[in-house]
Coordinates of N, CA, C and O in Angstrom, one line a residue:
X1480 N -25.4 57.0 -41.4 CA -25.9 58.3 -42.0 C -26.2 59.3 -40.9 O -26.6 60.5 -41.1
X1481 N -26.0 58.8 -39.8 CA -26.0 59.9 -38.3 C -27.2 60.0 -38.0 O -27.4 61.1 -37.4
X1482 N -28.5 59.1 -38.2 CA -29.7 58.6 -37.5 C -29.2 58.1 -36.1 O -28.5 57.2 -35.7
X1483 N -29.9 59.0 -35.5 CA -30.0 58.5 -33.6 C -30.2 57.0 -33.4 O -30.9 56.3 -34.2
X1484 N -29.5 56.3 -32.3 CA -30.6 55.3 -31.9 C -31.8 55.2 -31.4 O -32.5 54.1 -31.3
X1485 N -32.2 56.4 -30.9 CA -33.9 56.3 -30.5 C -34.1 56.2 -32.1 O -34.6 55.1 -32.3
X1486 N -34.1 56.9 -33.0 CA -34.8 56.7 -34.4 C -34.8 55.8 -34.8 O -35.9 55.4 -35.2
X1487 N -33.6 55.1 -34.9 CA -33.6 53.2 -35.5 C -34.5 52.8 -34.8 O -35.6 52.5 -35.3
X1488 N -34.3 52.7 -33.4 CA -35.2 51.8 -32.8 C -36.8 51.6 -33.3 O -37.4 50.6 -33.4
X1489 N -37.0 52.9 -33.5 CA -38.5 53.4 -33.4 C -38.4 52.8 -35.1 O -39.3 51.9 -35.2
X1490 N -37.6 52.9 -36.7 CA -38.2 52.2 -37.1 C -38.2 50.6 -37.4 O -39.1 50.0 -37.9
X1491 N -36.9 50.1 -36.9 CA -37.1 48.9 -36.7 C -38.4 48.4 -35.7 O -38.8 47.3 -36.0
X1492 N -38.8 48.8 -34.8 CA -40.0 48.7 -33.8 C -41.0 48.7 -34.8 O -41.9 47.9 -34.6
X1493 N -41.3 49.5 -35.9 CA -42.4 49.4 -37.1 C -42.5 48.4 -38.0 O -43.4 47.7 -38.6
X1494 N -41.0 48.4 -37.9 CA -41.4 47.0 -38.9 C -41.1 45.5 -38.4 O -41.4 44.6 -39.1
X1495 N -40.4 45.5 -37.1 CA -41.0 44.2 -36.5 C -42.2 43.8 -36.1 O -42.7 42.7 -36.1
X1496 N -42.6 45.1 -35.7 CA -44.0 44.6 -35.5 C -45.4 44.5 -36.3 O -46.5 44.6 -36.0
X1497 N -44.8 44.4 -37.4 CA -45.5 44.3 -38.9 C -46.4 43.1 -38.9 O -46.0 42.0 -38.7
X1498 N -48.0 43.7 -39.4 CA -48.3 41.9 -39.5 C -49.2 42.1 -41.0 O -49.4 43.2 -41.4
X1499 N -49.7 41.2 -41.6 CA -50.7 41.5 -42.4 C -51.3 40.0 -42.5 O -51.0 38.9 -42.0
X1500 N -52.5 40.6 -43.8 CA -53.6 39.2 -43.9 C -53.7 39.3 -45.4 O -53.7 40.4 -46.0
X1501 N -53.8 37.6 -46.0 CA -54.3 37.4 -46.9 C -55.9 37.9 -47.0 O -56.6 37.8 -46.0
X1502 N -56.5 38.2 -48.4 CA -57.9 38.0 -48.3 C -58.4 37.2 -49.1 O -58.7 37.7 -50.2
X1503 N -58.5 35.9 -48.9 CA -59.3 35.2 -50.0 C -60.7 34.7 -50.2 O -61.4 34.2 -49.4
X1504 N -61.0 35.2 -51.7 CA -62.9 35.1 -51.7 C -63.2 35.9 -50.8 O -64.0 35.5 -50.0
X1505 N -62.7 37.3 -50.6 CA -63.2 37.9 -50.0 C -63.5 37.8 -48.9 O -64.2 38.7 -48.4
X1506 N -62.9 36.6 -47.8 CA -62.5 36.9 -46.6 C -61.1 36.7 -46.4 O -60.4 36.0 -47.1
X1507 N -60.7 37.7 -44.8 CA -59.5 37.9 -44.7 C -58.6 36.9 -44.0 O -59.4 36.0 -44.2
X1508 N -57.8 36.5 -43.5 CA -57.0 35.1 -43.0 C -56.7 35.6 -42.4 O -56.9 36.8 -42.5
X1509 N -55.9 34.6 -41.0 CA -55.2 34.5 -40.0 C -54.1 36.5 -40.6 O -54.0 37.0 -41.7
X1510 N -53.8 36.8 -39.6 CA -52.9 37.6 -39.3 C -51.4 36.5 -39.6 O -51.5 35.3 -39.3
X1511 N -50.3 37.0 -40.2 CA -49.2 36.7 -40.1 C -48.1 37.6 -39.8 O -48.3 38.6 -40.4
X1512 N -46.9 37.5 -39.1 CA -45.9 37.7 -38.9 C -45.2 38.4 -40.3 O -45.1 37.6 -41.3
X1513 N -44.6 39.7 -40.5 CA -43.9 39.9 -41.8 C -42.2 39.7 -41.4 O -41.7 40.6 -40.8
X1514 N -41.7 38.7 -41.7 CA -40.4 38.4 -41.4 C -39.6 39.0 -42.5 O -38.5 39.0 -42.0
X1515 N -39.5 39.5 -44.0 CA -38.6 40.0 -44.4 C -39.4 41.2 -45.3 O -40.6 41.1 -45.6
X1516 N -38.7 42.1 -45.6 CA -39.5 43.8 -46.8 C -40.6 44.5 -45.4 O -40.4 44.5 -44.1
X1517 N -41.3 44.9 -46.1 CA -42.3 45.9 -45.8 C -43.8 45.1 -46.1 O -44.0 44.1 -46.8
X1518 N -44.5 45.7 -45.5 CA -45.7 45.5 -45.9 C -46.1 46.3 -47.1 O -45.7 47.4 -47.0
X1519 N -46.9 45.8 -48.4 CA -47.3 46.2 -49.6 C -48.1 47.7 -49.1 O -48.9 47.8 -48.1
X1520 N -47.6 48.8 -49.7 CA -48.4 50.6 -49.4 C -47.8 50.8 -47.8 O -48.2 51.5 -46.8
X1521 N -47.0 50.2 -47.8 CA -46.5 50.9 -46.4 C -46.0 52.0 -46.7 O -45.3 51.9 -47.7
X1522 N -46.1 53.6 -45.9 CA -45.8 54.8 -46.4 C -44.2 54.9 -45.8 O -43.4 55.8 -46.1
X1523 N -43.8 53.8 -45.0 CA -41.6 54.2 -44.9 C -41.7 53.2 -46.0 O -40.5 53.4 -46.4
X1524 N -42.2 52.2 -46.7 CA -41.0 51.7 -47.9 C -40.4 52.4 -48.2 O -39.4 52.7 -47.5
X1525 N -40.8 53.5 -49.7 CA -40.6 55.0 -50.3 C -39.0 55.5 -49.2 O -37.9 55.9 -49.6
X1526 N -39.3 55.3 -48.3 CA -38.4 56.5 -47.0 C -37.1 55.5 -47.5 O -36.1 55.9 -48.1
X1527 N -37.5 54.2 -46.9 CA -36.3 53.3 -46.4 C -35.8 52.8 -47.8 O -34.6 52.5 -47.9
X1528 N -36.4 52.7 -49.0 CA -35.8 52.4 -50.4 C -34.6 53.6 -50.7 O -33.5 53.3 -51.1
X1529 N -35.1 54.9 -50.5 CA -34.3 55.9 -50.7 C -33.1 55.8 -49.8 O -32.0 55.9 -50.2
X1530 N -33.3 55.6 -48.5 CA -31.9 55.5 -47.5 C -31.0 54.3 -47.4 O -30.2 54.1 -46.6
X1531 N -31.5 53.3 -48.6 CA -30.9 52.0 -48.9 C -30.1 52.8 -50.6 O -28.8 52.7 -50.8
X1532 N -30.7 53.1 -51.1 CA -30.1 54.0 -52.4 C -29.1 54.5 -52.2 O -28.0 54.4 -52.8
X1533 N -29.6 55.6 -50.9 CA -28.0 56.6 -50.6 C -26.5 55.9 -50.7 O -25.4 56.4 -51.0
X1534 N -26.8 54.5 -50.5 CA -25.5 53.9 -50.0 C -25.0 53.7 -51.6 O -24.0 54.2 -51.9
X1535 N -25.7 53.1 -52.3 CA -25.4 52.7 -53.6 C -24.9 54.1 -54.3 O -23.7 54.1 -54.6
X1536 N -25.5 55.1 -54.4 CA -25.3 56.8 -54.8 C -23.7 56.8 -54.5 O -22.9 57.0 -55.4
X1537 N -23.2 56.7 -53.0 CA -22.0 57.1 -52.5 C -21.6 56.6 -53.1 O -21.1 57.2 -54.0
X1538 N -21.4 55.1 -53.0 CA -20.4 54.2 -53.9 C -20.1 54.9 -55.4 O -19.0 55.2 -55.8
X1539 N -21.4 55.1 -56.2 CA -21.3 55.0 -57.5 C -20.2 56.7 -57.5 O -19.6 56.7 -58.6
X1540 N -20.1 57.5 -56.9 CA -20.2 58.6 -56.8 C -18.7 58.9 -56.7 O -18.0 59.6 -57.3
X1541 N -18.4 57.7 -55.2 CA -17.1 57.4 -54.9 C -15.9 56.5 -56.3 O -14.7 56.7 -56.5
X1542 N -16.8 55.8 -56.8 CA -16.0 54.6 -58.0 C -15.7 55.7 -59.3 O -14.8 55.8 -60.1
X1543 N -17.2 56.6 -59.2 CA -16.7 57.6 -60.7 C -15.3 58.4 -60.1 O -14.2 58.2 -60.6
X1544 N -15.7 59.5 -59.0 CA -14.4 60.3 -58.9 C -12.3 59.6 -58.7 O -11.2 60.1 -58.7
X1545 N -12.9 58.1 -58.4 CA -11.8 57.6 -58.4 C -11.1 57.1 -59.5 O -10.0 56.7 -59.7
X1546 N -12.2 57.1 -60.3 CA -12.2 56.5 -61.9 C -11.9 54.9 -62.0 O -11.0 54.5 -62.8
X1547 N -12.6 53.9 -60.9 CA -13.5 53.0 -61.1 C -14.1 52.7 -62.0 O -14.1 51.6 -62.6
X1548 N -14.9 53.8 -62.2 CA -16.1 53.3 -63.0 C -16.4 55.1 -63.8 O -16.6 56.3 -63.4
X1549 N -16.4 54.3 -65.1 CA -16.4 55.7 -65.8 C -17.6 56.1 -66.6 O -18.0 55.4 -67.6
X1550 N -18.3 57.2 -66.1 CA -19.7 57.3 -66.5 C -19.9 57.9 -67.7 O -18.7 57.9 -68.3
X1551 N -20.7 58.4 -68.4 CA -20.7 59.1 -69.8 C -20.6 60.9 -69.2 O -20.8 61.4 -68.1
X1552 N -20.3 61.4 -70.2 CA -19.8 62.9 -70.4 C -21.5 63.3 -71.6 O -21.8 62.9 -72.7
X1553 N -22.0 64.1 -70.7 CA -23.1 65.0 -72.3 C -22.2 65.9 -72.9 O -21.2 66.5 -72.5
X1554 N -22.7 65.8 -74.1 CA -21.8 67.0 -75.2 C -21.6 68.5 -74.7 O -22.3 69.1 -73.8
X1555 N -20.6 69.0 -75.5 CA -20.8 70.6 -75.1 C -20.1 70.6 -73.7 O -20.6 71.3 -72.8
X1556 N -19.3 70.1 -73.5 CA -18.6 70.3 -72.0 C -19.7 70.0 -71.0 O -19.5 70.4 -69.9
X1557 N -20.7 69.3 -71.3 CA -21.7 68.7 -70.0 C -21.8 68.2 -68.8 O -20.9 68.8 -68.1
X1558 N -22.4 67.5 -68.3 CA -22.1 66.9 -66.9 C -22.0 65.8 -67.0 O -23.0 65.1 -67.4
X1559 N -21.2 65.2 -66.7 CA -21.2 63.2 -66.4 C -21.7 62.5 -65.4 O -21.4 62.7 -64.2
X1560 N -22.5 61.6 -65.9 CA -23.4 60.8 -65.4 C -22.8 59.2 -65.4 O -22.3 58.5 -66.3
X1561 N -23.1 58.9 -64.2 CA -22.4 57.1 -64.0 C -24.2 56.2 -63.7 O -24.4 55.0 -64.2
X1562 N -25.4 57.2 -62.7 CA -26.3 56.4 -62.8 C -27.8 57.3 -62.4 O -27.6 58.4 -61.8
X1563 N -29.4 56.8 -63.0 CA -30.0 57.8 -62.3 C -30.7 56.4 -61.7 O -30.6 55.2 -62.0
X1564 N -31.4 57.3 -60.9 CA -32.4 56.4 -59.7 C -33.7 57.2 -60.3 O -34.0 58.4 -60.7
X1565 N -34.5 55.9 -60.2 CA -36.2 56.7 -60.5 C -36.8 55.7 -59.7 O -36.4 54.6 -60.0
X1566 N -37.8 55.8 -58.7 CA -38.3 55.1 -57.4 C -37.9 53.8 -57.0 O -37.1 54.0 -56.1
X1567 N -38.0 52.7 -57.3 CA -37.4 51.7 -57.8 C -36.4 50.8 -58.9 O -36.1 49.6 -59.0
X1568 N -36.1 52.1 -59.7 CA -35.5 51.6 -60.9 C -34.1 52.4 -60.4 O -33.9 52.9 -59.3
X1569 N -33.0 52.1 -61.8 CA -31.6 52.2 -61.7 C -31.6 52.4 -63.3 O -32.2 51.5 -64.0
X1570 N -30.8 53.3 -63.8 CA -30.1 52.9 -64.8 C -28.8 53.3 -64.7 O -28.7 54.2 -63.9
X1571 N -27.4 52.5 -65.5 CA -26.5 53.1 -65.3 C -25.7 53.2 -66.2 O -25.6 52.2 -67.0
X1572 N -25.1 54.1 -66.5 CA -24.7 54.7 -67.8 C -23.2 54.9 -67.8 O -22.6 55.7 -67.1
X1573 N -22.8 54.2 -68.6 CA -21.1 54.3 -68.6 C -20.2 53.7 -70.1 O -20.6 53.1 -71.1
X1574 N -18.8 54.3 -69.8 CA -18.3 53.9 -70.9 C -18.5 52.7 -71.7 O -19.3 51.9 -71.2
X1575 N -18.0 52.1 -73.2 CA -17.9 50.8 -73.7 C -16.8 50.1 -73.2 O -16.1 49.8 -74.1
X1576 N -16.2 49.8 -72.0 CA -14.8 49.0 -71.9 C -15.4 48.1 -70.3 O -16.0 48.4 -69.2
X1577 N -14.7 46.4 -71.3 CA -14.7 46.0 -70.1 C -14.9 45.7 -68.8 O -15.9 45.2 -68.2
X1578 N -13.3 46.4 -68.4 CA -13.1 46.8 -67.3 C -14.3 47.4 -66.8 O -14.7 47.0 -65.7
X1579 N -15.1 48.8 -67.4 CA -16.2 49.4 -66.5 C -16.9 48.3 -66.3 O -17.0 48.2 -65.1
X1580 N -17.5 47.3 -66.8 CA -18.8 46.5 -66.2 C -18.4 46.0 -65.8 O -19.2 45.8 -64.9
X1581 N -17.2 45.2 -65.6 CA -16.7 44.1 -64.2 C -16.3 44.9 -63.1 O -15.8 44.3 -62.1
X1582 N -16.3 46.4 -63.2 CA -16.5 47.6 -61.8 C -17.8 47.5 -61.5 O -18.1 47.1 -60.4
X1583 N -18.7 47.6 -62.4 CA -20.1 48.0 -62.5 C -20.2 46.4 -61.3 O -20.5 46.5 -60.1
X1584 N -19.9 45.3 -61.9 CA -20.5 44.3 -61.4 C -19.9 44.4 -59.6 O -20.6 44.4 -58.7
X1585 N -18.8 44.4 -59.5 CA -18.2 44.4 -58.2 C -18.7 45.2 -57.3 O -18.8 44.9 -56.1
X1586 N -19.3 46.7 -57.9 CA -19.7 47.5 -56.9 C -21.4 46.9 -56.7 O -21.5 46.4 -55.6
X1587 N -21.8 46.8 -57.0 CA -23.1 45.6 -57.4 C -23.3 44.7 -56.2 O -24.2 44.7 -55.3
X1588 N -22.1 43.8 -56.3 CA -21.9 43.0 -55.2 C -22.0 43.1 -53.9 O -22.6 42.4 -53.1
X1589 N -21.1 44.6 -53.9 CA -20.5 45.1 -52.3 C -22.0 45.4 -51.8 O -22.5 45.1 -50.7
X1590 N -22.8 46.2 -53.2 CA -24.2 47.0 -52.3 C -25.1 45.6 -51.9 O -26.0 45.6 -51.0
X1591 N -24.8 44.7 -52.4 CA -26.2 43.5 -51.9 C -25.4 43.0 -50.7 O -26.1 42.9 -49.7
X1592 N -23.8 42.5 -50.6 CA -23.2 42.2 -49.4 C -23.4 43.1 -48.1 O -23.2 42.7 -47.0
X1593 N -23.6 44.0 -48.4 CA -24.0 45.5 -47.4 C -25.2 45.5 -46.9 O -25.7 45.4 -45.8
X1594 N -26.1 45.7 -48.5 CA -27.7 45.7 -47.8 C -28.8 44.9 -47.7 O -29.8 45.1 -47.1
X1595 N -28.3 44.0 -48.5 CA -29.1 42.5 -48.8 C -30.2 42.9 -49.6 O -31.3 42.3 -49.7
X1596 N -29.8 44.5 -50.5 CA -30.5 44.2 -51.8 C -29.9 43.7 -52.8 O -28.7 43.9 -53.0
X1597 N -30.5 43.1 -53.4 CA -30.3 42.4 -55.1 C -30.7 43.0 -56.2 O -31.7 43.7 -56.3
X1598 N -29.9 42.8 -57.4 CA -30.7 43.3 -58.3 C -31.6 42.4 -58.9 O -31.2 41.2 -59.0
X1599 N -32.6 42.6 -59.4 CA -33.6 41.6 -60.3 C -32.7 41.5 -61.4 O -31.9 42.4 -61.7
X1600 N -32.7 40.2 -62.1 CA -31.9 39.9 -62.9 C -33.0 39.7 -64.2 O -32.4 40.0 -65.2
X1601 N -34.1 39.5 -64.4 CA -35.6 39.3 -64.5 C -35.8 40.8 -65.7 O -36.1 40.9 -66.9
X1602 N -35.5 41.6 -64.7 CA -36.0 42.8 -65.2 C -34.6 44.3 -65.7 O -34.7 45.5 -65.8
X1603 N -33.6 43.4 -66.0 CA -32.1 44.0 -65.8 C -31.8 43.8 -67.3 O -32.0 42.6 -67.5
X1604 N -31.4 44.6 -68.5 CA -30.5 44.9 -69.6 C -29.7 45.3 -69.9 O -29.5 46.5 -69.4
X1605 N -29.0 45.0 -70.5 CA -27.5 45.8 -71.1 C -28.1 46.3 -72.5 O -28.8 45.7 -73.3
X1606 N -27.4 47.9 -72.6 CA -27.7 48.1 -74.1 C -26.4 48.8 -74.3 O -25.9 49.6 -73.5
X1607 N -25.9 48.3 -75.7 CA -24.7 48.6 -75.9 C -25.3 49.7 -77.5 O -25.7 49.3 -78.6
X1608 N -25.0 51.1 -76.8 CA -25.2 52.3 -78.2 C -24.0 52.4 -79.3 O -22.9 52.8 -79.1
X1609 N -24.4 52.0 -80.6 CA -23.5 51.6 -81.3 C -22.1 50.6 -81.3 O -20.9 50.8 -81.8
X1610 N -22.8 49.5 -80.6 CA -22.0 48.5 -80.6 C -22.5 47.7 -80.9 O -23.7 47.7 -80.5
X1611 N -22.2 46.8 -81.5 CA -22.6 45.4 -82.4 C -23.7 44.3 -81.8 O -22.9 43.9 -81.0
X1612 N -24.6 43.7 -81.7 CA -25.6 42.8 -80.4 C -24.1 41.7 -79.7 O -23.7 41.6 -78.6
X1613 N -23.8 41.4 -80.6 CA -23.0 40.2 -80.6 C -22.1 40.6 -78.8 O -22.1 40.0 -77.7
X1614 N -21.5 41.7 -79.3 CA -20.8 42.0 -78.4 C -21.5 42.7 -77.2 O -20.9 42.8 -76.2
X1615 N -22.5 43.1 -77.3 CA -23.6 43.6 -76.2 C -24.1 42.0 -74.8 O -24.3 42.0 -73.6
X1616 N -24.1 40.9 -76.2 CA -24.2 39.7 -75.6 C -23.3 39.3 -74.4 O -23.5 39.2 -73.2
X1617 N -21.9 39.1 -75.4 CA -20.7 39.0 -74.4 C -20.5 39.4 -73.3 O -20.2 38.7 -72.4
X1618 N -20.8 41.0 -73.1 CA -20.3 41.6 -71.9 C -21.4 41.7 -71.2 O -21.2 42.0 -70.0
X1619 N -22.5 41.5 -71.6 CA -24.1 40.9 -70.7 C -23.8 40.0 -69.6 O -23.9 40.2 -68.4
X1620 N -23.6 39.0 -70.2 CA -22.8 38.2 -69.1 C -22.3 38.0 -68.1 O -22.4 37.1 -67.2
X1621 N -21.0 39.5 -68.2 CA -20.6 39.8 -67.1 C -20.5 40.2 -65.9 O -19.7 40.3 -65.0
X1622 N -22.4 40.7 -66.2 CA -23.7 41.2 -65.3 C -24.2 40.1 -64.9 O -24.4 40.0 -63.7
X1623 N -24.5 38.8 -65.8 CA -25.2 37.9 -65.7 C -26.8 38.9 -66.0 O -27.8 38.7 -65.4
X1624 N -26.6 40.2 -67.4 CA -28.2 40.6 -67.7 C -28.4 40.1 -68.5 O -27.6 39.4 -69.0
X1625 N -29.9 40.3 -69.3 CA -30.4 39.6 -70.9 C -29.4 41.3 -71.8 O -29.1 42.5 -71.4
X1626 N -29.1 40.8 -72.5 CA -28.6 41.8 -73.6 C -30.0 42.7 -74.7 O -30.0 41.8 -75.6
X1627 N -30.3 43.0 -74.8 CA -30.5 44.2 -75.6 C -30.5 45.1 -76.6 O -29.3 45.5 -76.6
X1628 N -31.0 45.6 -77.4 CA -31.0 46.9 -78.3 C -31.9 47.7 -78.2 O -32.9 47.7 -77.5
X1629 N -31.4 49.1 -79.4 CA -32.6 49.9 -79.3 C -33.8 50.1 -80.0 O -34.1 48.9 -80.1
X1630 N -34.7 50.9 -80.5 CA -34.9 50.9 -79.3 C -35.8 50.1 -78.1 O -35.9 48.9 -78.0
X1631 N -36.3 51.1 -77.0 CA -37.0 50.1 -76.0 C -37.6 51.1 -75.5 O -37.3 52.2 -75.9
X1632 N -38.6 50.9 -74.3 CA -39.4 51.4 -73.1 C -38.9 51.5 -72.4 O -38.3 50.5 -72.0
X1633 N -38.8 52.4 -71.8 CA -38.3 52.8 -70.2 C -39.4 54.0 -70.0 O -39.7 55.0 -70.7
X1634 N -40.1 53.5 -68.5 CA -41.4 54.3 -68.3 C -42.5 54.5 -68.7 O -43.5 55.1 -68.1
X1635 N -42.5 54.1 -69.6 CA -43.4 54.1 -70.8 C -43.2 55.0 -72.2 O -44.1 55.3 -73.0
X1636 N -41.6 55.4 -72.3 CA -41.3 56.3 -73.0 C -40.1 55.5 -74.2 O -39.0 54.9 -74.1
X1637 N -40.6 55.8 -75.0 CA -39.7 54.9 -76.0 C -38.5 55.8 -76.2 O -38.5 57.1 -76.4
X1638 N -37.1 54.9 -76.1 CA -36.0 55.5 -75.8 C -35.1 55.1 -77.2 O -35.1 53.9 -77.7
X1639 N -34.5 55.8 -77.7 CA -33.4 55.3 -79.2 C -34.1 55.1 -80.1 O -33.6 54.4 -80.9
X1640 N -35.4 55.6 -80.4 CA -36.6 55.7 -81.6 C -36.1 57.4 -82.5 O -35.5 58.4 -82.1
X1641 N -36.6 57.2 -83.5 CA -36.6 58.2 -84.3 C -38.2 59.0 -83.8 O -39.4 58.7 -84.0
X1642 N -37.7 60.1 -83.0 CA -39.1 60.3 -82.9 C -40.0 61.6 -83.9 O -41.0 62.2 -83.5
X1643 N -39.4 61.7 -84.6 CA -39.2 62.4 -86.1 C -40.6 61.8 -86.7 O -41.4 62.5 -87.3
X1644 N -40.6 60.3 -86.4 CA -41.7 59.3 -87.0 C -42.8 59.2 -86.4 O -42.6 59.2 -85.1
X1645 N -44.0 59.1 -86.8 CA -45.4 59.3 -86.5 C -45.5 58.0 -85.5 O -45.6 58.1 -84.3
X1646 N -45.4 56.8 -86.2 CA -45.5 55.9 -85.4 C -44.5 55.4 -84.3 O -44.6 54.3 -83.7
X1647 N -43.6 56.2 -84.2 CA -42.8 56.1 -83.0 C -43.5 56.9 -81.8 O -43.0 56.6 -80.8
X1648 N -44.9 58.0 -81.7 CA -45.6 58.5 -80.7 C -47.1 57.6 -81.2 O -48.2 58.3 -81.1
X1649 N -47.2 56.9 -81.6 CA -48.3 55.7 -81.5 C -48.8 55.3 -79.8 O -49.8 55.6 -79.2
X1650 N -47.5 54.2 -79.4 CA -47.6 53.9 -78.1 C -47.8 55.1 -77.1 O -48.3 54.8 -76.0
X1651 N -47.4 56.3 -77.2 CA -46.9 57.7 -75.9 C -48.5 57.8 -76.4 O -49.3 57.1 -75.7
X1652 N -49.0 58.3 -77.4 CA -50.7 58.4 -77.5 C -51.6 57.6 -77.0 O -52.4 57.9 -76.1
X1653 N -51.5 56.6 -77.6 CA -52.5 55.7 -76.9 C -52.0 55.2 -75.8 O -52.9 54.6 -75.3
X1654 N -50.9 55.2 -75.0 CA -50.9 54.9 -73.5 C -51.6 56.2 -72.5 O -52.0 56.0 -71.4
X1655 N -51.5 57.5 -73.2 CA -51.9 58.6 -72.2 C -53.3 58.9 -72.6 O -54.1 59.4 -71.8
X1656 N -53.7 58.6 -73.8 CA -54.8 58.7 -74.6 C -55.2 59.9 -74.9 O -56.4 60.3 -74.8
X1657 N -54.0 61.0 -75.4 CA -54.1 61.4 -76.1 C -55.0 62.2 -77.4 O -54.8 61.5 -78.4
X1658 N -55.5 62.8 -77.5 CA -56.1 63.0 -78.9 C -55.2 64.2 -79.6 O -54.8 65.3 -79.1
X1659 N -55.1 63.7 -81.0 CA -54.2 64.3 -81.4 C -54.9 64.6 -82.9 O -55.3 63.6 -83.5
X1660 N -55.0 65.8 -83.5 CA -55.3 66.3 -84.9 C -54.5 66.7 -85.4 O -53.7 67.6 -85.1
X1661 N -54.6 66.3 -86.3 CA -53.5 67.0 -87.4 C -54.2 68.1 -88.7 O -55.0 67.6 -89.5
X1662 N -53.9 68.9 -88.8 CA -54.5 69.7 -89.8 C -53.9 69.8 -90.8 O -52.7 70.2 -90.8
X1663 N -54.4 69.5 -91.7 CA -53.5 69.4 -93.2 C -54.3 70.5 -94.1 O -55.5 70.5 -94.4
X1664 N -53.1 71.7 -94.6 CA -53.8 72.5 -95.6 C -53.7 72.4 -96.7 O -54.3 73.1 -97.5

């Protein structure tokens, strides 16, 4: 990405030389060595998650314009979207065929062979919008994700709900807490 080698050095030098301590019962332990990640509130995780992302971004960026991997189109002559990033999260949004998710899975591969990230498989779904579970199942697989419907949470924001309905802003109220009146004449 045309980072100097004085700058590598200096952050690899931060985080080799990384140590931290358990605290148990309220005292702290031995110092240890951090041999792989970051230390927990370190202010370059944030930095180095994002310049681990870029790489994934190019790819995804490179697979859409090559038509690899074919992202969704918004209505009205919109803009096409293959994936967004939100701090730690990913979603990725692409046609119903096949072929896209065994792209989807390959380019997947290359970014963990590259950067020795992974994806959590734990915390990973497939949702198929107006496709049948059955078949949402099948091609889950091909991720090796849990399959899915709508709707669901993402962020704390319920996604594929009618939100038309009173009790579909139930959870968004009482998670922000909310006070809400309704006046009825």
């Amino acid at each position: 990405m045309g980072y100097g080698d004085k700058w590598c050095r200096w952050i690899r030098g931060c985080l080799e030389s990384s140590k931290a301590s358990v605290i148990v019962n309220g005292v702290p332990k031995k110092e240890f060595k951090i041999s792989k990640g970051v230390r927990q509130g370190d202010p370059l995780s944030p930095f180095l998650f994002i310049l681990a992302m870029e790489g994934l971004n190019i790819a995804m960026k490179s697979a859409r314009e090559r038509s690899i991997f074919k992202g969704v189109k918004l209505p009205n002559d919109g803009l096409g979207i293959s994936h967004l990033f939100y701090t730690d999260d990913v979603v990725f949004l692409g046609e119903w065929f096949k072929t896209n998710l065994q792209n989807l899975a390959r380019i997947l591969r290359c970014f963990h062979a590259s950067s020795g990230l992974k994806v959590n498989f734990n915390k990973s779904k497939v949702f198929g919008i107006g496709v049948p579970l059955c078949k949402t199942t099948r091609w889950a697989a091909i991720l090796g994700y849990e399959p899915s419907s709508l709707p669901f949470t993402y962020l704390g924001v319920l996604v594929g709900a009618n939100m038309n309905l009173k009790k579909n802003w139930k959870p968004v109220i009482d998670r922000f807490q909310i006070k809400v009146h309704i006046m009825e004449s």
